[in-house]
Amino acid sequence: MTFRTNLTAFCFILLTTVAQADIVTPKHNAVASAHPLATKAGLEILQAGGNAFDAAVTVASVLGVVEPYSAGIGGGGFWMLHQAKNNKTLMIDAREKAPAAATRDMFLNKKGAVDRDLAINTALSAGIPGQAAAMAHLAEHYGTLPLGKTLAAAIHYADTGFPANKVYLQLAKVRHSVLQRYPASKRLFLLDGAEMDIGTLIRQPGLADTLQALAKDGFAGFYKGDVAKRLVKGVQAYGGIWTEQDLADYTVVERDPIRFNYQGATIWSAPPPSSGGVALQQMFGMMSQFKYSDMNEADKTHLLIEVMRRAYRDRAEYLGDSDFVKIPLNRITSEEYLQDLSDSISMAHATPSSSLGLPKQVGSGTHTTHFSIIDKQGNQVAATLSINLPFGNGVTIEGTGVLLNNEMDDFSAKPGSPNAYGLIGSEANAIEPGKRPLSSMTPTFMEFGPKDNRQLAVIGTPGGSRIITMVFLGLLEALDQKGIQSWVDRPRFHHQFAPDVVQYEDDAFDPKLKAALEKRGHTLKSVGREYGDMHTVRWYQKNGEVEAASDKRRLGYAEISP
């Protein structure tokens, strides 16, 4: 028995060594993010000897400064990591948590309806942020450089300022009425009403001081001591319910990713409390029951809409924080279950969502950011970070520069009622103290391609409820061996079960395809604009070549090192 066990172990090590010998490590470092300043800062850290995890801290922190409308240390997110030296893939869950004083009905008015303003535009809507904890965790366990080095660029841009761009000006206008409610936000982000143009300098000296404290003292620099006291005092002054104990008790969680195979590809994606990985596994699992590659364009599009519909239906029914609710993960991702779902799909007619049944208990962020990184050792990071709506809930805590999230709206404030994105939730995602709200953030890795040309994709995007379907469509482009820019440029469409409409970008469907879909019973609704901001990296494992691409819809920037 001992001999046989040792022989088996030896064979496994031998096969693993051979497999790894066939992989050529990346010839270049690569970073793709939503802002040129963040991408360049990340590459500088890599060129200075840091690894992908160090660069991730730098990129995330700079984005939190130059994209205050998207994600900062007042928010949270999911960080997919692959550590090359031990072939380890995991997700760091830095999702916000409900404060200890949170209650199930905290956003309901006297009539029992959800008070939307209370749920998205006040300090009460802020969960305990996880971003700073994630940075400290990465530095302590995965990086090679101190936070003083990796946060330096963010501290610089917070202190000296960054030039406003068109996206900043657009979103500041969208949230103007909320930002001007709160003095620090009005002063910092609206310049007290002064006229702003492209190039206007936005300075955040209080945020620079908070980042300095994080750099000096790590976790304790944000979640304990002076910064924590100021945060709690400010939150409570605006009607929030944070306590110093809430901050001190915050922890990130390392979770095993959702992992599955599809036609020779292996996909790793975010597990609960993200719904992204489960939805991707379900959609690809349903597709595997059909001869998708042999279909015409109308059939392919119809099938994709139908698998989206069913995955989002199950999202509403079953998913939440797995530390609080029992999720029937094995059942809803089993081959038998997915076969049953696919059997309910008619290729001739759209399935009315109402015929699939509403979640038992019935009667995610528009602003988020993403970045992708690969270093020359083969370490990988896909991180999707958020404060939920643009500029979060609009509250900036005086003296800290911390702009608060409104992620409490991602809970089911009233099970069965839609949130800001129209997503329905059930009891699985009801508010509870210490619980993390369900998310659509879907940072993902995919190994794919023929045996003689295996490739690795690092991919993700912001976009609220549409994140999952954007990543899904991007992965399909990769599986078709399309160029990396086409992954992010592909015109997008989306179905989320309720409302029962196909949302689409104007160039997603030509007149012939529209007519074919409408003939099958689909209701089509243009969103009237482009959406999403995808950033991705591809590594060819045979020769070590690396590519990176950023979405042309926004201002992102992708670059590989010389």
Short mmCIF file of N, CA, C and O in Angstrom, two decimals, residues 3-19:
data_model
loop_
_atom_site.label_atom_id
_atom_site.label_comp_id
_atom_site.label_asym_id
_atom_site.label_seq_id
_atom_site.Cartn_x
_atom_site.Cartn_y
_atom_site.Cartn_z
N PHE A 3 4.01 1.51 -1.01
CA PHE A 3 4.70 1.60 -2.29
C PHE A 3 3.78 2.17 -3.37
O PHE A 3 4.15 3.06 -4.13
N ARG A 4 2.54 1.65 -3.40
CA ARG A 4 1.60 2.09 -4.42
C ARG A 4 1.26 3.57 -4.23
O ARG A 4 1.17 4.33 -5.19
N THR A 5 1.08 3.99 -2.97
CA THR A 5 0.77 5.39 -2.69
C THR A 5 1.92 6.29 -3.13
O THR A 5 1.72 7.32 -3.78
N ASN A 6 3.15 5.89 -2.78
CA ASN A 6 4.31 6.68 -3.15
C ASN A 6 4.48 6.74 -4.67
O ASN A 6 4.86 7.77 -5.23
N LEU A 7 4.20 5.61 -5.34
CA LEU A 7 4.31 5.57 -6.79
C LEU A 7 3.30 6.51 -7.44
O LEU A 7 3.62 7.24 -8.38
N THR A 8 2.07 6.49 -6.90
CA THR A 8 1.03 7.39 -7.42
C THR A 8 1.44 8.85 -7.25
O THR A 8 1.29 9.66 -8.17
N ALA A 9 1.96 9.17 -6.08
CA ALA A 9 2.39 10.54 -5.82
C ALA A 9 3.53 10.94 -6.75
O ALA A 9 3.56 12.06 -7.29
N PHE A 10 4.47 9.99 -6.98
CA PHE A 10 5.60 10.27 -7.87
C PHE A 10 5.11 10.55 -9.29
O PHE A 10 5.55 11.48 -9.96
N CYS A 11 4.15 9.72 -9.76
CA CYS A 11 3.63 9.89 -11.12
C CYS A 11 2.91 11.23 -11.26
O CYS A 11 3.03 11.90 -12.29
N PHE A 12 2.17 11.61 -10.20
CA PHE A 12 1.47 12.89 -10.25
C PHE A 12 2.47 14.05 -10.35
O PHE A 12 2.31 14.96 -11.16
N ILE A 13 3.53 14.00 -9.54
CA ILE A 13 4.54 15.06 -9.57
C ILE A 13 5.23 15.09 -10.92
O ILE A 13 5.47 16.16 -11.50
N LEU A 14 5.51 13.90 -11.47
CA LEU A 14 6.18 13.83 -12.77
C LEU A 14 5.31 14.45 -13.86
O LEU A 14 5.78 15.26 -14.67
N LEU A 15 4.02 14.07 -13.87
CA LEU A 15 3.11 14.61 -14.88
C LEU A 15 2.95 16.12 -14.73
O LEU A 15 2.90 16.86 -15.73
N THR A 16 2.86 16.58 -13.48
CA THR A 16 2.72 18.02 -13.23
C THR A 16 3.95 18.76 -13.72
O THR A 16 3.86 19.81 -14.35
N THR A 17 5.14 18.19 -13.44
CA THR A 17 6.39 18.81 -13.86
C THR A 17 6.48 18.89 -15.38
O THR A 17 6.86 19.92 -15.95
N VAL A 18 6.08 17.81 -16.05
CA VAL A 18 6.09 17.80 -17.51
C VAL A 18 5.14 18.85 -18.06
O VAL A 18 5.45 19.61 -18.97
N ALA A 19 3.92 18.92 -17.46
CA ALA A 19 2.93 19.88 -17.92
C ALA A 19 3.44 21.30 -17.75
O ALA A 19 3.27 22.16 -18.64
#
